PDB file of C-alpha atoms in Angstrom:
ATOM      1  CA  ASN A   1      85.238 122.716  89.100  1.00 65.00           C
ATOM      2  CA  ALA A   2      87.361 120.689  91.574  1.00 79.00           C
ATOM      3  CA  GLY A   3      85.393 117.697  91.381  1.00 94.00           C
ATOM      4  CA  VAL A   4      86.411 115.223  94.272  1.00 97.00           C
ATOM      5  CA  THR A   5      88.969 116.124  96.577  1.00 97.00           C
ATOM      6  CA  GLN A   6      90.318 114.174  98.795  1.00 97.00           C
ATOM      7  CA  THR A   7      92.807 114.974 101.896  1.00 97.00           C
ATOM      8  CA  PRO A   8      95.119 114.427 103.023  1.00 97.00           C
ATOM      9  CA  LYS A   9      97.595 113.582  99.810  1.00 96.00           C
ATOM     10  CA  PHE A  10      99.872 111.739 101.996  1.00 96.00           C
ATOM     11  CA  GLN A  11     100.033 110.551 105.430  1.00 96.00           C
ATOM     12  CA  VAL A  12     102.410 107.851 107.588  1.00 97.00           C
ATOM     13  CA  LEU A  13     101.173 106.215 110.615  1.00 96.00           C
ATOM     14  CA  LYS A  14     102.162 103.591 113.059  1.00 97.00           C
ATOM     15  CA  THR A  15     100.466 100.687 113.835  1.00 97.00           C
ATOM     16  CA  GLY A  16      97.561 101.202 116.128  1.00 97.00           C
ATOM     17  CA  GLN A  17      97.072 104.847 115.069  1.00 97.00           C
ATOM     18  CA  SER A  18      93.804 106.380 114.362  1.00 96.00           C
ATOM     19  CA  MET A  19      93.161 108.392 110.941  1.00 96.00           C
ATOM     20  CA  THR A  20      90.372 110.088 109.070  1.00 97.00           C
ATOM     21  CA  LEU A  21      90.573 110.385 105.874  1.00 98.00           C
ATOM     22  CA  GLN A  22      88.094 113.300 104.031  1.00 97.00           C
ATOM     23  CA  CYS A  23      86.713 113.214 100.876  1.00 98.00           C
ATOM     24  CA  ALA A  24      84.300 116.281  99.149  1.00 97.00           C
ATOM     25  CA  GLN A  25      82.573 116.505  96.012  1.00 97.00           C
ATOM     26  CA  ASP A  26      81.188 119.258  94.538  1.00 95.00           C
ATOM     27  CA  MET A  27      79.058 117.711  91.667  1.00 93.00           C
ATOM     28  CA  ASN A  28      75.576 117.314  93.775  1.00 92.00           C
ATOM     29  CA  HIS A  29      76.050 113.192  93.422  1.00 92.00           C
ATOM     30  CA  ASN A  30      74.315 111.296  95.506  1.00 90.00           C
ATOM     31  CA  SER A  31      76.540 108.304  95.740  1.00 91.00           C
ATOM     32  CA  MET A  32      79.913 108.205  96.964  1.00 94.00           C
ATOM     33  CA  TYR A  33      82.774 105.373  97.429  1.00 95.00           C
ATOM     34  CA  TRP A  34      85.897 104.098  99.132  1.00 97.00           C
ATOM     35  CA  TYR A  35      88.151 102.269  97.137  1.00 97.00           C
ATOM     36  CA  ARG A  36      91.819 100.748  98.251  1.00 97.00           C
ATOM     37  CA  GLN A  37      94.277 100.134  95.306  1.00 96.00           C
ATOM     38  CA  ASP A  38      97.432  97.715  96.107  1.00 94.00           C
ATOM     39  CA  PRO A  39      99.998  96.611  93.378  1.00 85.00           C
ATOM     40  CA  GLY A  40      98.547  93.981  91.184  1.00 76.00           C
ATOM     41  CA  MET A  41      95.021  94.173  93.063  1.00 78.00           C
ATOM     42  CA  GLY A  42      93.002  96.750  90.871  1.00 85.00           C
ATOM     43  CA  LEU A  43      90.458  98.616  92.862  1.00 93.00           C
ATOM     44  CA  ARG A  44      88.842  97.042  95.984  1.00 94.00           C
ATOM     45  CA  LEU A  45      85.496  98.548  97.284  1.00 94.00           C
ATOM     46  CA  ILE A  46      85.731  99.358 100.738  1.00 96.00           C
ATOM     47  CA  TYR A  47      82.305 100.969 101.543  1.00 95.00           C
ATOM     48  CA  TYR A  48      79.807 103.315  99.571  1.00 93.00           C
ATOM     49  CA  SER A  49      76.716 105.178  99.873  1.00 92.00           C
ATOM     50  CA  ALA A  50      74.024 105.507  97.787  1.00 87.00           C
ATOM     51  CA  SER A  51      72.734 108.642  99.484  1.00 87.00           C
ATOM     52  CA  GLU A  52      73.290 110.973 102.243  1.00 88.00           C
ATOM     53  CA  GLY A  53      72.438 108.981 105.587  1.00 88.00           C
ATOM     54  CA  THR A  54      72.902 105.536 104.218  1.00 90.00           C
ATOM     55  CA  THR A  55      76.191 103.517 103.879  1.00 94.00           C
ATOM     56  CA  ASP A  56      76.675 100.039 102.908  1.00 92.00           C
ATOM     57  CA  LYS A  57      80.037  97.482 102.866  1.00 93.00           C
ATOM     58  CA  GLY A  58      81.854  96.679 100.174  1.00 91.00           C
ATOM     59  CA  GLU A  59      84.254  93.798  99.170  1.00 90.00           C
ATOM     60  CA  VAL A  60      86.824  94.552 101.997  1.00 95.00           C
ATOM     61  CA  PRO A  61      84.864  96.650 104.874  1.00 96.00           C
ATOM     62  CA  ASN A  62      87.327  95.170 107.731  1.00 96.00           C
ATOM     63  CA  GLY A  63      88.941  97.447 109.823  1.00 96.00           C
ATOM     64  CA  TYR A  64      87.314 100.473 108.222  1.00 97.00           C
ATOM     65  CA  ASN A  65      84.396 102.648 109.254  1.00 97.00           C
ATOM     66  CA  VAL A  66      82.781 105.642 107.600  1.00 97.00           C
ATOM     67  CA  SER A  67      80.395 108.749 107.728  1.00 96.00           C
ATOM     68  CA  ARG A  68      78.189 110.100 105.018  1.00 95.00           C
ATOM     69  CA  LEU A  69      78.315 113.513 107.082  1.00 87.00           C
ATOM     70  CA  ASN A  70      75.930 115.352 103.853  1.00 94.00           C
ATOM     71  CA  LYS A  71      75.435 114.907 100.745  1.00 94.00           C
ATOM     72  CA  ARG A  72      78.793 116.295  99.844  1.00 96.00           C
ATOM     73  CA  GLU A  73      81.041 114.986 102.238  1.00 97.00           C
ATOM     74  CA  PHE A  74      82.190 111.138 102.872  1.00 97.00           C
ATOM     75  CA  SER A  75      84.970 110.073 105.581  1.00 98.00           C
ATOM     76  CA  LEU A  76      86.457 107.053 106.063  1.00 98.00           C
ATOM     77  CA  ARG A  77      88.101 106.245 109.277  1.00 98.00           C
ATOM     78  CA  LEU A  78      90.673 103.483 110.317  1.00 96.00           C
ATOM     79  CA  GLU A  79      90.358 103.371 113.903  1.00 93.00           C
ATOM     80  CA  SER A  80      93.754 101.197 114.682  1.00 96.00           C
ATOM     81  CA  ALA A  81      96.089 101.149 111.663  1.00 96.00           C
ATOM     82  CA  ALA A  82      97.481  98.033 110.653  1.00 97.00           C
ATOM     83  CA  PRO A  83     100.552  97.328 108.011  1.00 96.00           C
ATOM     84  CA  SER A  84      98.150  95.584 106.016  1.00 96.00           C
ATOM     85  CA  GLN A  85      96.261  98.456 105.483  1.00 97.00           C
ATOM     86  CA  THR A  86      99.321 100.328 103.485  1.00 97.00           C
ATOM     87  CA  SER A  87      97.257 101.427 100.202  1.00 97.00           C
ATOM     88  CA  VAL A  88      96.310 104.112  98.152  1.00 97.00           C
ATOM     89  CA  TYR A  89      93.088 105.242  99.144  1.00 98.00           C
ATOM     90  CA  PHE A  90      90.383 106.475  96.707  1.00 98.00           C
ATOM     91  CA  CYS A  91      86.888 108.345  96.776  1.00 98.00           C
ATOM     92  CA  ALA A  92      84.904 108.545  93.913  1.00 96.00           C
ATOM     93  CA  SER A  93      81.005 109.760  93.532  1.00 95.00           C
ATOM     94  CA  ARG A  94      78.396 109.164  90.598  1.00 91.00           C
ATOM     95  CA  ASN A  95      75.451 110.543  89.332  1.00 85.00           C
ATOM     96  CA  GLU A  96      71.998 109.000  89.334  1.00 71.00           C
ATOM     97  CA  GLY A  97      71.419 107.279  85.763  1.00 61.00           C
ATOM     98  CA  ARG A  98      69.087 104.902  84.222  1.00 59.00           C
ATOM     99  CA  THR A  99      69.705 102.600  86.057  1.00 60.00           C
ATOM    100  CA  LYS A 100      72.162 102.257  89.264  1.00 56.00           C
ATOM    101  CA  SER A 101      75.203 101.700  87.892  1.00 58.00           C
ATOM    102  CA  ASP A 102      75.181 102.962  84.015  1.00 69.00           C
ATOM    103  CA  GLN A 103      76.662 106.530  85.335  1.00 82.00           C
ATOM    104  CA  PRO A 104      80.526 106.723  85.330  1.00 89.00           C
ATOM    105  CA  GLN A 105      82.383 107.662  88.650  1.00 92.00           C
ATOM    106  CA  HIS A 106      84.336 110.500  88.955  1.00 95.00           C
ATOM    107  CA  PHE A 107      87.590 109.970  91.168  1.00 97.00           C
ATOM    108  CA  GLY A 108      89.656 112.219  93.121  1.00 97.00           C
ATOM    109  CA  ASP A 109      93.530 111.740  93.094  1.00 96.00           C
ATOM    110  CA  GLY A 110      94.038 109.539  96.184  1.00 97.00           C
ATOM    111  CA  THR A 111      95.285 109.447  99.433  1.00 97.00           C
ATOM    112  CA  ARG A 112      98.959 107.664  99.802  1.00 97.00           C
ATOM    113  CA  LEU A 113      98.864 106.044 103.021  1.00 97.00           C
ATOM    114  CA  SER A 114     101.587 104.237 104.859  1.00 97.00           C
ATOM    115  CA  ILE A 115     101.465 102.010 108.193  1.00 97.00           C
ATOM    116  CA  LEU A 116     104.681 101.253 109.747  1.00 95.00           C
TER     117      LEU A 116
ATOM    118  CA  SER B   1      86.766  88.747  94.211  1.00 46.00           C
ATOM    119  CA  GLN B   2      87.527  90.970  91.055  1.00 49.00           C
ATOM    120  CA  GLN B   3      84.976  90.484  88.071  1.00 65.00           C
ATOM    121  CA  GLY B   4      87.048  91.954  85.115  1.00 71.00           C
ATOM    122  CA  GLU B   5      90.158  90.344  84.469  1.00 81.00           C
ATOM    123  CA  GLU B   6      92.386  92.749  81.604  1.00 84.00           C
ATOM    124  CA  ASP B   7      94.670  91.152  79.210  1.00 85.00           C
ATOM    125  CA  PRO B   8      97.603  92.088  78.541  1.00 91.00           C
ATOM    126  CA  GLN B   9      98.799  92.988  82.033  1.00 91.00           C
ATOM    127  CA  ALA B  10     101.473  95.449  80.064  1.00 94.00           C
ATOM    128  CA  LEU B  11     101.669  96.574  76.692  1.00 96.00           C
ATOM    129  CA  SER B  12     104.561  98.543  75.123  1.00 96.00           C
ATOM    130  CA  ILE B  13     104.075  99.947  71.405  1.00 96.00           C
ATOM    131  CA  GLN B  14     105.315 102.538  69.666  1.00 97.00           C
ATOM    132  CA  GLU B  15     104.010 105.682  69.140  1.00 97.00           C
ATOM    133  CA  GLY B  16     101.412 105.983  65.783  1.00 97.00           C
ATOM    134  CA  GLU B  17     100.694 102.359  66.465  1.00 97.00           C
ATOM    135  CA  ASN B  18      97.271 100.506  67.664  1.00 97.00           C
ATOM    136  CA  ALA B  19      96.792  99.528  71.389  1.00 97.00           C
ATOM    137  CA  THR B  20      94.097  96.903  71.919  1.00 97.00           C
ATOM    138  CA  MET B  21      93.345  95.652  75.746  1.00 96.00           C
ATOM    139  CA  ASN B  22      90.844  92.822  76.613  1.00 96.00           C
ATOM    140  CA  CYS B  23      88.519  92.411  79.571  1.00 95.00           C
ATOM    141  CA  SER B  24      87.014  89.132  80.455  1.00 94.00           C
ATOM    142  CA  TYR B  25      84.539  88.786  83.113  1.00 92.00           C
ATOM    143  CA  LYS B  26      82.420  85.929  84.752  1.00 90.00           C
ATOM    144  CA  THR B  27      78.643  86.914  85.697  1.00 86.00           C
ATOM    145  CA  SER B  28      76.165  88.974  83.577  1.00 87.00           C
ATOM    146  CA  ILE B  29      76.266  92.508  83.427  1.00 87.00           C
ATOM    147  CA  ASN B  30      74.481  95.984  82.866  1.00 86.00           C
ATOM    148  CA  ASN B  31      77.593  97.635  81.355  1.00 89.00           C
ATOM    149  CA  LEU B  32      80.902  97.687  81.100  1.00 93.00           C
ATOM    150  CA  GLN B  33      83.105 100.528  81.492  1.00 94.00           C
ATOM    151  CA  TRP B  34      86.658 101.659  80.817  1.00 96.00           C
ATOM    152  CA  TYR B  35      88.733 104.018  82.908  1.00 96.00           C
ATOM    153  CA  ARG B  36      92.267 105.463  82.414  1.00 97.00           C
ATOM    154  CA  GLN B  37      94.699 106.337  85.381  1.00 96.00           C
ATOM    155  CA  ASN B  38      97.840 108.421  84.700  1.00 96.00           C
ATOM    156  CA  SER B  39     100.487 107.629  87.133  1.00 93.00           C
ATOM    157  CA  GLY B  40      99.580 108.832  90.725  1.00 91.00           C
ATOM    158  CA  ARG B  41      96.447 109.979  89.544  1.00 94.00           C
ATOM    159  CA  GLY B  42      92.573 108.965  89.989  1.00 94.00           C
ATOM    160  CA  LEU B  43      90.717 106.933  87.542  1.00 96.00           C
ATOM    161  CA  VAL B  44      89.177 108.980  84.459  1.00 97.00           C
ATOM    162  CA  HIS B  45      86.153 107.374  82.668  1.00 96.00           C
ATOM    163  CA  LEU B  46      86.986 106.888  79.273  1.00 97.00           C
ATOM    164  CA  ILE B  47      83.777 104.960  77.869  1.00 96.00           C
ATOM    165  CA  LEU B  48      80.667 102.958  78.992  1.00 93.00           C
ATOM    166  CA  ILE B  49      78.988 100.396  76.507  1.00 94.00           C
ATOM    167  CA  ARG B  50      75.810  98.734  77.808  1.00 91.00           C
ATOM    168  CA  SER B  51      74.705  95.079  77.740  1.00 90.00           C
ATOM    169  CA  ASN B  52      72.729  95.581  74.550  1.00 92.00           C
ATOM    170  CA  GLU B  53      75.377  97.220  72.588  1.00 95.00           C
ATOM    171  CA  ARG B  54      77.805  95.612  70.621  1.00 97.00           C
ATOM    172  CA  GLU B  55      80.412  98.445  69.870  1.00 97.00           C
ATOM    173  CA  LYS B  56      80.782 102.190  70.547  1.00 97.00           C
ATOM    174  CA  HIS B  57      83.539 104.826  69.561  1.00 96.00           C
ATOM    175  CA  SER B  58      84.699 107.727  70.958  1.00 95.00           C
ATOM    176  CA  GLY B  59      87.498 110.052  69.151  1.00 96.00           C
ATOM    177  CA  ARG B  60      90.682 107.192  68.897  1.00 97.00           C
ATOM    178  CA  LEU B  61      88.744 104.909  71.583  1.00 97.00           C
ATOM    179  CA  ARG B  62      86.815 102.091  69.969  1.00 98.00           C
ATOM    180  CA  VAL B  63      85.081  99.394  72.376  1.00 98.00           C
ATOM    181  CA  THR B  64      83.554  95.967  71.276  1.00 98.00           C
ATOM    182  CA  LEU B  65      81.233  93.651  73.793  1.00 97.00           C
ATOM    183  CA  ASP B  66      80.687  90.095  73.186  1.00 96.00           C
ATOM    184  CA  THR B  67      78.071  88.949  76.031  1.00 94.00           C
ATOM    185  CA  SER B  68      78.097  85.729  74.428  1.00 95.00           C
ATOM    186  CA  LYS B  69      81.951  85.624  75.473  1.00 95.00           C
ATOM    187  CA  LYS B  70      81.765  87.714  78.124  1.00 94.00           C
ATOM    188  CA  SER B  71      84.580  90.055  77.138  1.00 95.00           C
ATOM    189  CA  SER B  72      85.280  93.539  75.804  1.00 96.00           C
ATOM    190  CA  SER B  73      87.789  95.257  74.190  1.00 97.00           C
ATOM    191  CA  LEU B  74      89.412  98.578  74.154  1.00 97.00           C
ATOM    192  CA  LEU B  75      91.267  99.876  70.873  1.00 98.00           C
ATOM    193  CA  ILE B  76      93.349 103.078  70.806  1.00 98.00           C
ATOM    194  CA  THR B  77      93.962 103.841  67.304  1.00 97.00           C
ATOM    195  CA  ALA B  78      97.181 105.858  66.641  1.00 97.00           C
ATOM    196  CA  SER B  79      98.650 106.062  69.842  1.00 97.00           C
ATOM    197  CA  ARG B  80     100.422 109.016  71.538  1.00 97.00           C
ATOM    198  CA  ALA B  81     103.278 109.101  74.448  1.00 96.00           C
ATOM    199  CA  ALA B  82     100.280 110.945  76.438  1.00 97.00           C
ATOM    200  CA  ASP B  83      98.357 107.647  76.100  1.00 97.00           C
ATOM    201  CA  THR B  84     100.686 105.916  78.552  1.00 98.00           C
ATOM    202  CA  ALA B  85      98.634 104.911  81.564  1.00 97.00           C
ATOM    203  CA  SER B  86      96.890 102.125  83.058  1.00 96.00           C
ATOM    204  CA  TYR B  87      93.776 100.938  81.765  1.00 96.00           C
ATOM    205  CA  PHE B  88      90.868  99.298  83.860  1.00 95.00           C
ATOM    206  CA  CYS B  89      87.288  97.646  82.961  1.00 95.00           C
ATOM    207  CA  ALA B  90      84.528  97.778  85.230  1.00 93.00           C
ATOM    208  CA  THR B  91      81.379  96.073  85.122  1.00 90.00           C
ATOM    209  CA  GLY B  92      78.213  97.044  86.397  1.00 83.00           C
ATOM    210  CA  SER B  93      75.748  94.662  88.055  1.00 74.00           C
ATOM    211  CA  PRO B  94      72.282  93.931  85.991  1.00 63.00           C
ATOM    212  CA  GLN B  95      70.797  93.699  89.297  1.00 60.00           C
ATOM    213  CA  GLY B  96      67.984  96.503  89.717  1.00 50.00           C
ATOM    214  CA  GLY B  97      69.166  99.222  92.573  1.00 52.00           C
ATOM    215  CA  SER B  98      72.534  97.762  92.531  1.00 57.00           C
ATOM    216  CA  GLU B  99      75.133 100.554  93.405  1.00 67.00           C
ATOM    217  CA  LYS B 100      78.264  98.840  92.392  1.00 80.00           C
ATOM    218  CA  LEU B 101      81.174  98.768  89.768  1.00 86.00           C
ATOM    219  CA  VAL B 102      83.501  96.128  90.116  1.00 88.00           C
ATOM    220  CA  PHE B 103      87.075  96.681  88.942  1.00 91.00           C
ATOM    221  CA  GLY B 104      89.336  94.484  87.452  1.00 91.00           C
ATOM    222  CA  LYS B 105      93.469  94.598  87.953  1.00 91.00           C
ATOM    223  CA  GLY B 106      94.276  96.577  84.990  1.00 92.00           C
ATOM    224  CA  THR B 107      96.567  96.848  81.775  1.00 94.00           C
ATOM    225  CA  LYS B 108      99.829  99.156  81.848  1.00 95.00           C
ATOM    226  CA  LEU B 109     100.156 100.579  78.353  1.00 97.00           C
ATOM    227  CA  THR B 110     103.484 102.410  77.578  1.00 97.00           C
ATOM    228  CA  VAL B 111     103.582 104.385  74.462  1.00 97.00           C
ATOM    229  CA  ASN B 112     107.230 105.181  73.245  1.00 96.00           C
ATOM    230  CA  PRO B 113     107.999 108.168  71.365  1.00 92.00           C
TER     231      PRO B 113
END
């Protein structure tokens, strides 16, 4: 069972370049999330998708776009990368629960992105 | 902004000792979850406690929740070197339909053999 798979694992970009981070889950989960993790900052939510065809902004959406391609896949795009977007990006998914947030999130192993 | 704040930021103990980490939060919650992150890996869910629960156990883990103080603690008993990781609390909103968890900044635990 692969769970949540993120590609690529590492990437180095130059300022101004564009890039799409890929995420796929095989657990038939409805909800998917993109976070960034910076030293000393914990995880911050960029965008999330409650179901196929819907996306919503999180805490730090500026400079990013997302696409919920189908139930399995949720991609994150940097249109014009900036050094401030150097971070580790995590994708997560979650099943439906009794309330919307009372199920655990399942995480991928991250994409380490450096922007020069 | 962050909802949960873990304390301490870092903790170093000897194998066999107990480790206690605390989490404080600011607003009403539906539930509070604890996650572990090994170096270079994604977060792994450990335990969830709902707002109407006060204590929960899972193996060597014990979680308490005090909604009046807006705080939670995670106790790891008889720690092992393999418990070395960062631990994060995350809070779920009480608002119906809310999808989001808000994560704290984490406690880095080192268990020395």
